[in-house]
């Protein structure tokens, strides 16, 4: 094998881009690309000591890439997990000639073994803060009742309930986990709290069991057990039983859930609950990339109802979702509609309007920040008032658009610029190395490029006149931004063969003689070339495949 390279030198290499081959390239295509680069970088072809040293370094990198991609096993690992997958200890004992699926399974096993050594350092904190607000005075009051009161012209809004809960997980062994949770609640001046400790053990690959102990001033001590079991690859069951101790005696409770995959995206559930609130429930849940649908029926004490909900998922960067549901039963009828959207990397903001009889109109605002949830149910009116429905719908939308323009977007933009700057700083040494390698590669290419140009000129073939790679500023609104491009005329001409240039679907920063001039920013390749004496020009995205010459690239002589 070629001389060993530092991990930092090759960890960011895209081997397919370096060899300029498709990800589906055959052994023959790999070998042809490898031979071509070997002829360019072989140290014995250069007499100058500095060029010879640079050629030796580049030759070793190319050889490393070829060795990984030419071996079916290491190539499968690299395709799935990249260079880091090859660094996992234990591959040397894995049986060769395995399929990608088998290699994926083996990789996950090796990863689990490595992660076991760090289990003690892991927790999974989750929390929720709920603040209930009574704003019925905004829409449902008699004005004359407030005429004689000081400040009577202002509506009265109060916080009438609050709930705080938190839980953490502490892995004890590879199979045992302890879960500690607690909550505090208050409603109209009366409050209480609970604390729970659960111990969960994974009994096999098919199931786990859990024992729970709890105490609180509202319901008294609680003891419970829960079991999960996969019956078949498409069906599982959970069973939970508990004992609640109070001054009125012991109250037992049992809950069982049977679930089955009806198809790839659809689950069916059957639930039976016996105890304080006995019920039978059946539901169907269909979850796809673009939508989520739920249909549920319940017969029980005190609530019997039917519920249907639908959620549409937009395929945008902000993961926008709109949803609606209707629920009808002995308690009345409730219609809900709302939306949620990602406002930053770790935050999702949602708002839901609830209109029901006899519940009235409510607005529910929810913010998910990492593993923490902040929930604000605002009760607007006990009646179905059109004004309350209108303001509950339009108010949050106007407020969100204002906050989005004035706070969120400037904050996200500043955060992205800060992260981009950190990324540039952290990768500065690597980029400097890549730039040095690219400049050395261009020097090594000069003689080959001269011969290629002579051959192409003799047959009126493909001549690269100018080529630039990086960030181009074409939008007038971004005039203040500076273009960041590098000249890649020589590296592209070196890739021309038989009057053709073919670039595969990979980042062009990995091509020989290229490097990334603007880390983390959108890049393009602009090429001005001559074919059969006619000028052509093309602008290609960083990861778009490119094939020239093409008739569509031709520059009209009249323009």
Coordinates of C-alpha atoms in Angstrom, one line a residue:
X1 CA 0.0 0.0 0.0
X2 CA 1.1 3.6 -0.5
X3 CA 3.0 5.4 2.2
X4 CA 0.7 6.1 5.1
X5 CA -1.0 9.5 5.2
X6 CA -2.1 11.6 8.2
X7 CA -5.8 11.1 8.9
X8 CA -6.4 14.9 8.6
X9 CA -4.9 14.8 5.1
X10 CA -7.4 12.4 3.7
X11 CA -10.4 12.5 6.0
X12 CA -12.2 15.1 3.9
X13 CA -11.3 13.7 0.5
X14 CA -14.1 12.7 -1.9
X15 CA -12.5 9.8 -3.6
X16 CA -15.0 9.7 -6.4
X17 CA -14.5 13.4 -7.2
X18 CA -10.7 13.0 -6.9
X19 CA -10.7 10.2 -9.6
X20 CA -13.6 12.0 -11.5
X21 CA -15.7 8.8 -11.7
X22 CA -19.3 8.0 -11.1
X23 CA -20.4 6.5 -7.8
X24 CA -21.5 3.5 -9.9
X25 CA -18.1 3.3 -11.7
X26 CA -17.0 -0.1 -12.8
X27 CA -13.5 -1.6 -12.1
X28 CA -12.5 -0.7 -15.6
X29 CA -13.5 2.9 -15.2
X30 CA -11.7 3.1 -11.9
X31 CA -8.6 1.6 -13.3
X32 CA -8.6 4.0 -16.3
X33 CA -9.0 7.0 -14.1
X34 CA -6.3 5.8 -11.7
X35 CA -3.8 5.2 -14.6
X36 CA -4.4 8.6 -16.0
X37 CA -3.7 10.3 -12.7
X38 CA -0.7 8.0 -12.1
X39 CA 0.8 9.2 -15.4
X40 CA 0.3 12.8 -14.2
X41 CA 1.6 12.5 -10.6
X42 CA 4.1 9.6 -10.7
X43 CA 7.3 11.0 -8.9
X44 CA 9.6 9.4 -11.5
X45 CA 8.2 11.7 -14.2
X46 CA 9.6 14.9 -12.5
X47 CA 13.2 15.9 -11.9
X48 CA 12.8 19.0 -9.9
X49 CA 13.1 18.0 -6.2
X50 CA 10.2 20.2 -5.1
X51 CA 7.9 19.0 -7.8
X52 CA 9.0 15.4 -7.2
X53 CA 8.0 15.8 -3.5
X54 CA 4.6 17.3 -4.3
X55 CA 4.0 14.6 -6.9
X56 CA 4.8 11.9 -4.4
X57 CA 2.3 13.3 -2.0
X58 CA -0.5 13.6 -4.6
X59 CA 0.4 10.1 -6.0
X60 CA -0.1 8.6 -2.5
X61 CA -3.5 10.3 -2.1
X62 CA -4.7 9.0 -5.5
X63 CA -3.4 5.5 -4.7
X64 CA -5.2 5.6 -1.3
X65 CA -8.5 6.5 -3.1
X66 CA -8.0 3.7 -5.7
X67 CA -7.3 1.1 -3.1
X68 CA -10.5 2.0 -1.2
X69 CA -12.7 2.0 -4.2
X70 CA -11.3 -1.0 -6.0
X71 CA -11.9 -3.3 -3.1
X72 CA -15.7 -4.2 -3.0
X73 CA -15.7 -4.4 0.8
X74 CA -14.0 -1.1 1.7
X75 CA -15.9 0.6 -1.1
X76 CA -19.2 -0.5 0.3
X77 CA -18.1 0.8 3.8
X78 CA -17.0 4.1 2.2
X79 CA -20.2 4.5 0.2
X80 CA -22.3 4.1 3.3
X81 CA -20.3 5.9 6.0
X82 CA -17.4 7.7 4.3
X83 CA -13.8 7.7 5.5
X84 CA -14.8 7.6 9.2
X85 CA -16.4 4.2 8.6
X86 CA -13.1 2.7 7.6
X87 CA -11.5 4.0 10.8
X88 CA -13.8 1.9 13.0
X89 CA -11.7 -0.9 14.7
X90 CA -12.7 -4.4 13.9
X91 CA -13.1 -4.5 10.1
X92 CA -10.1 -6.8 9.8
X93 CA -12.0 -9.7 11.4
X94 CA -15.1 -9.2 9.3
X95 CA -15.7 -11.9 6.6
X96 CA -15.1 -10.5 3.1
X97 CA -17.5 -10.5 0.2
X98 CA -20.5 -9.3 2.2
X99 CA -23.4 -7.3 0.8
X100 CA -23.8 -3.6 1.6
X101 CA -26.7 -4.5 3.9
X102 CA -24.5 -7.0 5.8
X103 CA -21.7 -4.5 6.0
X104 CA -24.2 -1.8 7.4
X105 CA -25.3 -4.3 10.1
X106 CA -21.7 -5.1 11.0
X107 CA -20.8 -1.4 11.1
X108 CA -23.6 -0.7 13.5
X109 CA -22.5 -3.6 15.7
X110 CA -18.9 -2.2 15.9
X111 CA -20.3 1.3 16.6
X112 CA -22.4 -0.1 19.4
X113 CA -19.3 -1.7 21.0
X114 CA -17.4 1.6 20.8
X115 CA -20.3 3.6 22.2
X116 CA -20.7 1.2 25.2
X117 CA -17.5 2.6 26.6
X118 CA -19.2 6.1 26.9
X119 CA -22.6 5.1 28.1
X120 CA -22.0 6.5 31.6
X121 CA -21.6 9.9 30.1
X122 CA -25.0 10.0 28.4
X123 CA -28.3 11.4 29.5
X124 CA -31.5 12.2 27.6
X125 CA -33.1 15.2 29.3
X126 CA -36.7 16.1 28.4
X127 CA -38.8 18.8 29.8
X128 CA -42.1 20.7 29.4
X129 CA -43.4 24.0 30.8
X130 CA -47.1 24.7 30.3
X131 CA -48.7 28.1 31.2
X132 CA -52.5 28.3 30.9
X133 CA -53.8 31.8 30.3
X134 CA -57.4 32.9 30.8
X135 CA -58.2 35.7 28.3
X136 CA -62.0 35.5 28.1
X137 CA -62.2 39.1 29.3
X138 CA -61.0 40.2 25.9
X139 CA -64.2 39.0 24.1
X140 CA -66.8 38.1 26.7
X141 CA -67.7 40.8 29.2
X142 CA -70.3 43.5 29.9
X143 CA -68.7 47.0 29.5
X144 CA -71.1 48.5 32.1
X145 CA -69.7 46.2 34.8
X146 CA -66.3 48.0 34.5
X147 CA -67.4 51.6 34.1
X148 CA -67.1 52.6 37.8
X149 CA -63.9 50.6 38.4
X150 CA -60.4 52.1 38.3
X151 CA -58.7 50.9 35.1
X152 CA -62.0 49.2 34.2
X153 CA -61.5 50.0 30.5
X154 CA -58.6 47.4 30.3
X155 CA -59.5 43.7 29.9
X156 CA -58.3 41.4 32.6
X157 CA -55.9 38.6 31.5
X158 CA -54.6 36.1 34.1
X159 CA -52.5 33.0 34.4
X160 CA -54.8 30.4 36.0
X161 CA -52.7 27.2 35.7
X162 CA -49.1 26.1 35.3
X163 CA -47.4 22.7 34.8
X164 CA -43.7 21.9 34.8
X165 CA -42.2 18.5 34.2
X166 CA -38.7 17.2 33.7
X167 CA -37.1 13.8 33.1
X168 CA -33.6 12.4 32.6
X169 CA -32.3 9.0 31.6
X170 CA -29.1 7.5 33.1
X171 CA -27.7 4.3 31.4
X172 CA -26.5 2.0 34.1
X173 CA -25.3 -0.8 31.9
X174 CA -25.6 -1.7 28.2
X175 CA -29.1 -3.2 29.0
X176 CA -30.3 -1.2 32.0
X177 CA -31.5 2.4 32.2
X178 CA -32.8 4.5 35.0
X179 CA -35.3 7.2 34.3
X180 CA -36.0 9.9 36.9
X181 CA -38.9 12.3 36.3
X182 CA -40.8 14.8 38.3
X183 CA -43.6 17.4 37.8
X184 CA -45.2 20.4 39.6
X185 CA -48.7 21.7 38.8
X186 CA -50.9 24.5 40.0
X187 CA -54.5 25.5 39.1
X188 CA -56.4 28.4 40.5
X189 CA -54.1 28.6 43.5
X190 CA -54.1 24.8 44.3
X191 CA -51.0 22.8 43.4
X192 CA -49.2 19.6 43.8
X193 CA -46.2 17.6 42.6
X194 CA -45.0 14.0 41.8
X195 CA -41.7 12.2 41.5
X196 CA -41.2 9.0 39.6
X197 CA -38.3 6.5 39.3
X198 CA -38.4 3.9 36.5
X199 CA -35.9 1.1 35.8
X200 CA -35.9 -0.3 32.3
X201 CA -34.1 -3.5 31.1
X202 CA -33.7 -4.6 27.5
X203 CA -34.4 -8.4 27.8
X204 CA -33.6 -9.2 24.2
X205 CA -33.6 -7.8 20.7
X206 CA -37.4 -8.3 20.8
X207 CA -38.4 -6.5 23.9
X208 CA -37.9 -4.8 27.2
X209 CA -39.5 -4.4 30.6
X210 CA -39.9 -1.5 33.0
X211 CA -40.7 -1.1 36.7
X212 CA -41.9 2.3 38.0
X213 CA -42.3 3.7 41.5
X214 CA -43.9 7.1 42.1
X215 CA -45.1 9.4 44.9
X216 CA -47.0 12.6 45.0
X217 CA -49.3 14.7 47.2
X218 CA -52.2 14.5 44.7
X219 CA -52.8 10.8 44.1
X220 CA -50.5 9.0 46.6
X221 CA -47.9 6.3 45.9
X222 CA -47.9 4.5 42.6
X223 CA -46.4 1.2 41.6
X224 CA -46.4 0.0 38.0
X225 CA -44.9 -2.4 35.5
X226 CA -44.6 -2.1 31.7
X227 CA -43.6 -4.7 29.1
X228 CA -42.9 -4.2 25.4
X229 CA -42.5 -7.2 23.0
X230 CA -42.2 -7.7 19.2
X231 CA -44.4 -10.6 18.4
X232 CA -43.5 -10.6 14.7
X233 CA -41.5 -8.3 12.4
X234 CA -44.8 -6.4 11.7
X235 CA -46.5 -6.6 15.1
X236 CA -45.8 -5.6 18.7
X237 CA -47.6 -5.4 22.0
X238 CA -47.2 -3.3 25.1
X239 CA -48.8 -4.2 28.5
X240 CA -48.9 -1.9 31.5
X241 CA -50.4 -2.4 35.0
X242 CA -50.3 -0.2 38.0
X243 CA -51.5 0.2 41.6
X244 CA -52.4 3.6 42.9
X245 CA -52.6 3.9 46.7
X246 CA -54.8 6.6 48.3
X247 CA -56.9 7.3 51.3
X248 CA -59.8 5.7 49.5
X249 CA -57.9 2.4 49.0
X250 CA -56.0 0.8 46.2
X251 CA -57.0 1.5 42.6
X252 CA -55.7 -1.0 40.1
X253 CA -55.3 -0.1 36.4
X254 CA -54.4 -2.1 33.3
X255 CA -53.6 -0.9 29.7
X256 CA -52.7 -3.1 26.7
X257 CA -51.8 -2.0 23.2
X258 CA -51.6 -4.2 20.1
X259 CA -50.0 -2.6 17.1
X260 CA -49.4 -3.9 13.6
X261 CA -47.8 -2.6 10.4
X262 CA -50.6 -2.6 7.8
X263 CA -48.2 -1.5 5.1
X264 CA -44.9 0.4 4.8
X265 CA -46.4 3.7 6.1
X266 CA -49.5 2.6 8.0
X267 CA -49.9 1.4 11.6
X268 CA -53.0 0.0 13.2
X269 CA -53.6 0.1 17.0
X270 CA -56.0 -1.6 19.4
X271 CA -56.0 -0.4 23.0
X272 CA -57.9 -1.6 26.0
X273 CA -57.8 0.2 29.3
X274 CA -59.4 -0.9 32.6
X275 CA -59.4 1.0 35.8
X276 CA -60.2 4.6 36.7
X277 CA -61.0 5.6 33.1
X278 CA -61.9 2.3 31.3
X279 CA -62.1 2.4 27.5
X280 CA -61.5 0.6 24.2
X281 CA -59.8 2.4 21.4
X282 CA -58.9 1.6 17.8
X283 CA -56.9 3.8 15.5
X284 CA -55.1 3.9 12.2
X285 CA -52.1 6.1 11.6
X286 CA -50.6 6.7 8.2
X287 CA -47.3 8.6 8.0
X288 CA -45.6 9.5 4.8
X289 CA -43.0 11.9 3.7
X290 CA -45.7 14.5 2.7
X291 CA -48.6 13.8 5.1
X292 CA -49.8 12.3 8.4
X293 CA -53.3 11.0 8.9
X294 CA -55.0 9.6 12.0
X295 CA -58.4 8.0 12.4
X296 CA -59.5 6.9 15.9
X297 CA -62.6 5.6 17.6
X298 CA -63.0 5.2 21.4
X299 CA -65.7 3.7 23.6
X300 CA -65.2 4.5 27.3
X301 CA -66.1 6.0 30.6
X302 CA -66.4 9.0 30.8
X303 CA -65.4 9.8 27.1
X304 CA -66.6 8.1 23.9
X305 CA -65.5 9.9 20.7
X306 CA -64.5 9.7 17.1
X307 CA -61.4 11.7 15.9
X308 CA -59.9 12.4 12.5
X309 CA -56.8 14.5 11.8
X310 CA -54.7 15.3 8.8
X311 CA -51.3 17.0 8.5
X312 CA -49.6 18.1 5.3
X313 CA -45.8 18.4 5.3
X314 CA -44.3 20.9 2.9
X315 CA -41.0 19.8 1.5
X316 CA -39.2 23.1 2.3
X317 CA -36.2 24.0 4.3
X318 CA -38.3 25.2 7.3
X319 CA -40.2 21.9 7.5
X320 CA -43.6 23.8 7.4
X321 CA -46.7 21.7 8.4
X322 CA -50.4 22.6 8.3
X323 CA -52.9 20.5 10.2
X324 CA -56.5 20.1 10.9
X325 CA -58.6 17.8 13.1
X326 CA -62.2 17.1 14.2
X327 CA -63.2 15.3 17.4
X328 CA -66.8 14.6 18.3
X329 CA -68.2 12.6 21.3
X330 CA -70.3 12.8 24.4
X331 CA -68.3 15.8 25.6
X332 CA -69.2 17.8 22.5
X333 CA -67.4 18.6 19.2
X334 CA -64.0 20.3 18.7
X335 CA -62.5 21.4 15.5
X336 CA -58.8 22.4 15.4
X337 CA -56.5 23.8 12.7
X338 CA -53.0 25.2 12.8
X339 CA -49.5 25.2 11.5
X340 CA -45.9 24.7 12.7
X341 CA -42.6 25.8 11.3
X342 CA -38.9 25.4 12.1
X343 CA -37.6 28.8 13.0
X344 CA -34.0 27.8 13.8
X345 CA -31.8 24.7 13.8
X346 CA -33.2 23.5 17.1
X347 CA -36.5 25.3 17.4
X348 CA -40.0 24.6 16.1
X349 CA -42.9 27.1 16.6
X350 CA -46.5 26.0 16.2
X351 CA -50.0 27.6 16.7
X352 CA -53.3 25.8 16.8
X353 CA -56.8 27.3 17.0
X354 CA -59.4 25.2 18.8
X355 CA -63.1 25.8 18.3
X356 CA -65.6 23.6 20.2
X357 CA -69.0 23.2 21.7
X358 CA -69.3 23.7 24.6
X359 CA -65.5 24.4 25.1
X360 CA -65.5 27.7 23.2
X361 CA -62.4 29.2 21.4
X362 CA -58.8 28.7 22.4
X363 CA -55.4 29.5 20.9
X364 CA -52.6 27.0 21.7
X365 CA -49.0 28.1 21.1
X366 CA -46.2 25.6 21.3
X367 CA -42.4 26.1 21.1
X368 CA -40.1 23.0 20.9
X369 CA -36.5 24.0 21.7
X370 CA -34.3 20.9 21.4
X371 CA -35.7 18.5 24.0
X372 CA -37.7 21.2 25.9
X373 CA -41.3 22.1 25.1
X374 CA -43.0 25.3 26.1
X375 CA -46.8 25.3 25.8
X376 CA -49.2 28.2 26.2
X377 CA -52.9 27.4 26.0
X378 CA -54.9 30.7 25.8
X379 CA -58.6 30.4 26.5
X380 CA -60.3 33.2 24.6
X381 CA -64.1 32.7 25.1
X382 CA -66.6 30.1 26.3
X383 CA -68.9 30.9 23.3
X384 CA -68.5 30.6 19.6
X385 CA -67.8 34.2 18.8
X386 CA -66.6 35.0 15.2
X387 CA -64.4 37.8 16.4
X388 CA -62.5 35.4 18.7
X389 CA -62.0 32.9 15.9
X390 CA -60.8 35.7 13.6
X391 CA -58.3 37.2 16.0
X392 CA -57.1 33.7 17.1
X393 CA -56.4 32.9 13.4
X394 CA -55.0 36.2 12.1
X395 CA -53.3 37.5 15.2
X396 CA -50.6 34.8 15.5
X397 CA -50.0 34.9 11.8
X398 CA -49.4 38.7 11.8
X399 CA -47.3 38.4 15.0
X400 CA -45.2 35.6 13.5
X401 CA -44.5 37.5 10.2
X402 CA -43.5 40.6 12.2
X403 CA -41.2 38.6 14.5
X404 CA -39.9 36.7 11.5
X405 CA -38.8 39.9 9.8
X406 CA -37.6 41.8 12.8
X407 CA -36.0 39.2 15.0
X408 CA -35.8 35.6 13.7
X409 CA -34.3 36.2 10.2
X410 CA -31.7 38.7 11.5
X411 CA -30.8 36.3 14.3
X412 CA -30.6 33.3 12.0
X413 CA -28.6 35.2 9.5
X414 CA -26.1 36.4 12.2
X415 CA -26.0 32.8 13.6
X416 CA -25.2 31.4 10.1
X417 CA -22.5 33.9 9.5
X418 CA -21.0 33.2 12.9
X419 CA -21.1 29.4 12.2
X420 CA -19.6 30.0 8.8
X421 CA -16.8 32.0 10.3
X422 CA -16.1 29.2 12.8
X423 CA -16.2 26.7 10.0
X424 CA -13.7 28.7 8.0
X425 CA -11.4 29.0 11.1
X426 CA -11.6 25.3 11.9
X427 CA -10.9 24.3 8.3
X428 CA -8.3 27.0 7.6
X429 CA -5.4 24.7 7.9
X430 CA -7.0 22.0 5.8
X431 CA -8.0 24.5 3.1
X432 CA -4.5 25.9 3.1
X433 CA -3.2 22.4 2.6
X434 CA -5.7 21.7 -0.2
X435 CA -4.7 25.0 -1.9
X436 CA -1.1 24.1 -1.7
X437 CA -1.9 20.6 -3.2
X438 CA -4.0 22.2 -6.0
X439 CA -1.2 24.7 -6.9
X440 CA 1.3 21.8 -6.9
X441 CA -1.1 19.8 -9.1
X442 CA -1.4 22.7 -11.6
X443 CA 2.4 22.8 -11.9
X444 CA 2.6 19.1 -12.4
X445 CA -0.1 19.4 -15.1
X446 CA 1.6 22.0 -17.3
X447 CA 3.4 19.6 -19.6
X448 CA 0.4 17.3 -20.0
X449 CA -1.9 20.3 -20.7
X450 CA 0.5 21.6 -23.4
X451 CA 0.4 18.3 -25.2
X452 CA -3.4 18.1 -24.9
X453 CA -3.9 21.6 -26.3
X454 CA -1.6 20.9 -29.2
X455 CA -3.6 17.7 -30.0
X456 CA -7.0 19.5 -29.7
X457 CA -5.9 22.5 -31.8
X458 CA -4.7 20.1 -34.6
X459 CA -8.3 18.7 -34.9
X460 CA -10.3 21.9 -34.0
X461 CA -11.2 20.2 -30.8
X462 CA -12.0 21.3 -27.3
X463 CA -10.0 24.2 -25.8
X464 CA -10.7 25.5 -22.4
X465 CA -10.1 29.3 -22.7
X466 CA -11.1 30.3 -19.1
X467 CA -12.6 28.5 -16.2
X468 CA -13.5 29.8 -12.7
X469 CA -14.8 27.9 -9.7
X470 CA -16.3 29.4 -6.5
X471 CA -18.9 31.9 -5.5
X472 CA -20.3 34.2 -8.2
X473 CA -22.4 37.3 -7.4
X474 CA -25.0 37.8 -10.1
X475 CA -27.9 39.2 -8.1
X476 CA -28.1 43.0 -8.0
X477 CA -29.3 42.8 -4.4
X478 CA -26.0 41.2 -3.4
X479 CA -23.7 43.7 -5.0
X480 CA -22.0 44.3 -1.7
X481 CA -20.8 40.7 -1.5
X482 CA -17.5 39.8 -3.0
X483 CA -17.0 37.1 -5.6
X484 CA -14.7 34.3 -4.4
X485 CA -13.4 32.3 -7.3
X486 CA -10.2 30.5 -8.4
X487 CA -8.8 29.9 -11.9
X488 CA -9.2 26.3 -12.8
X489 CA -8.5 26.6 -16.6
X490 CA -5.4 24.3 -16.4
X491 CA -7.1 21.5 -14.3
X492 CA -10.1 21.3 -16.6
X493 CA -8.0 21.2 -19.8
X494 CA -6.0 18.4 -18.2
X495 CA -9.3 16.4 -17.9
X496 CA -10.1 16.8 -21.6
X497 CA -9.9 13.6 -23.5
X498 CA -10.8 13.0 -27.2
X499 CA -12.4 16.5 -27.4
X500 CA -14.7 15.8 -24.4
X501 CA -14.9 16.9 -20.8
X502 CA -17.0 14.8 -18.4
X503 CA -17.5 15.7 -14.8
X504 CA -19.5 13.5 -12.5
X505 CA -22.2 14.3 -9.9
X506 CA -19.9 15.3 -7.0
X507 CA -18.5 18.4 -5.5
X508 CA -15.9 19.8 -7.9
X509 CA -13.7 21.0 -5.0
X510 CA -12.3 17.4 -4.9
X511 CA -11.1 17.4 -8.5
X512 CA -7.3 17.4 -9.2
X513 CA -6.1 21.0 -9.1
X514 CA -9.3 22.3 -7.4
X515 CA -9.9 23.4 -3.8
X516 CA -12.8 25.1 -1.9
X517 CA -12.3 28.9 -2.1
X518 CA -15.4 29.7 0.0
X519 CA -16.2 27.1 2.7
X520 CA -19.8 26.6 3.5
X521 CA -21.1 28.8 0.6
X522 CA -22.8 28.0 -2.6
X523 CA -20.4 27.4 -5.5
X524 CA -20.5 27.1 -9.3
X525 CA -18.2 26.4 -12.2
X526 CA -18.1 28.8 -15.1
X527 CA -16.4 27.6 -18.3
X528 CA -15.6 29.5 -21.5
X529 CA -14.4 27.1 -24.1
X530 CA -13.8 26.8 -27.9
X531 CA -15.0 23.9 -30.0
X532 CA -14.6 23.7 -33.7
X533 CA -13.6 27.4 -33.7
X534 CA -16.8 28.5 -32.0
X535 CA -17.1 30.1 -28.6
X536 CA -19.2 28.3 -25.9
X537 CA -20.0 29.2 -22.3
X538 CA -21.6 27.3 -19.4
X539 CA -22.4 27.8 -15.7
X540 CA -22.7 24.6 -13.7
X541 CA -23.7 24.0 -10.1
X542 CA -21.1 22.5 -7.7
X543 CA -22.6 19.0 -7.6
X544 CA -24.2 19.0 -11.0
X545 CA -22.8 16.6 -13.6
X546 CA -21.2 18.4 -16.6
X547 CA -20.6 17.2 -20.1
X548 CA -19.1 19.4 -22.8
X549 CA -19.1 20.4 -25.6
X550 CA -22.9 20.9 -26.1
X551 CA -24.8 22.8 -28.7
X552 CA -26.8 24.6 -26.0
X553 CA -23.6 26.2 -24.7
X554 CA -22.9 27.9 -27.9
X555 CA -22.6 31.8 -27.8
X556 CA -24.6 33.5 -30.5
X557 CA -22.4 35.7 -32.5
X558 CA -25.1 38.4 -32.7
X559 CA -25.3 38.8 -28.9

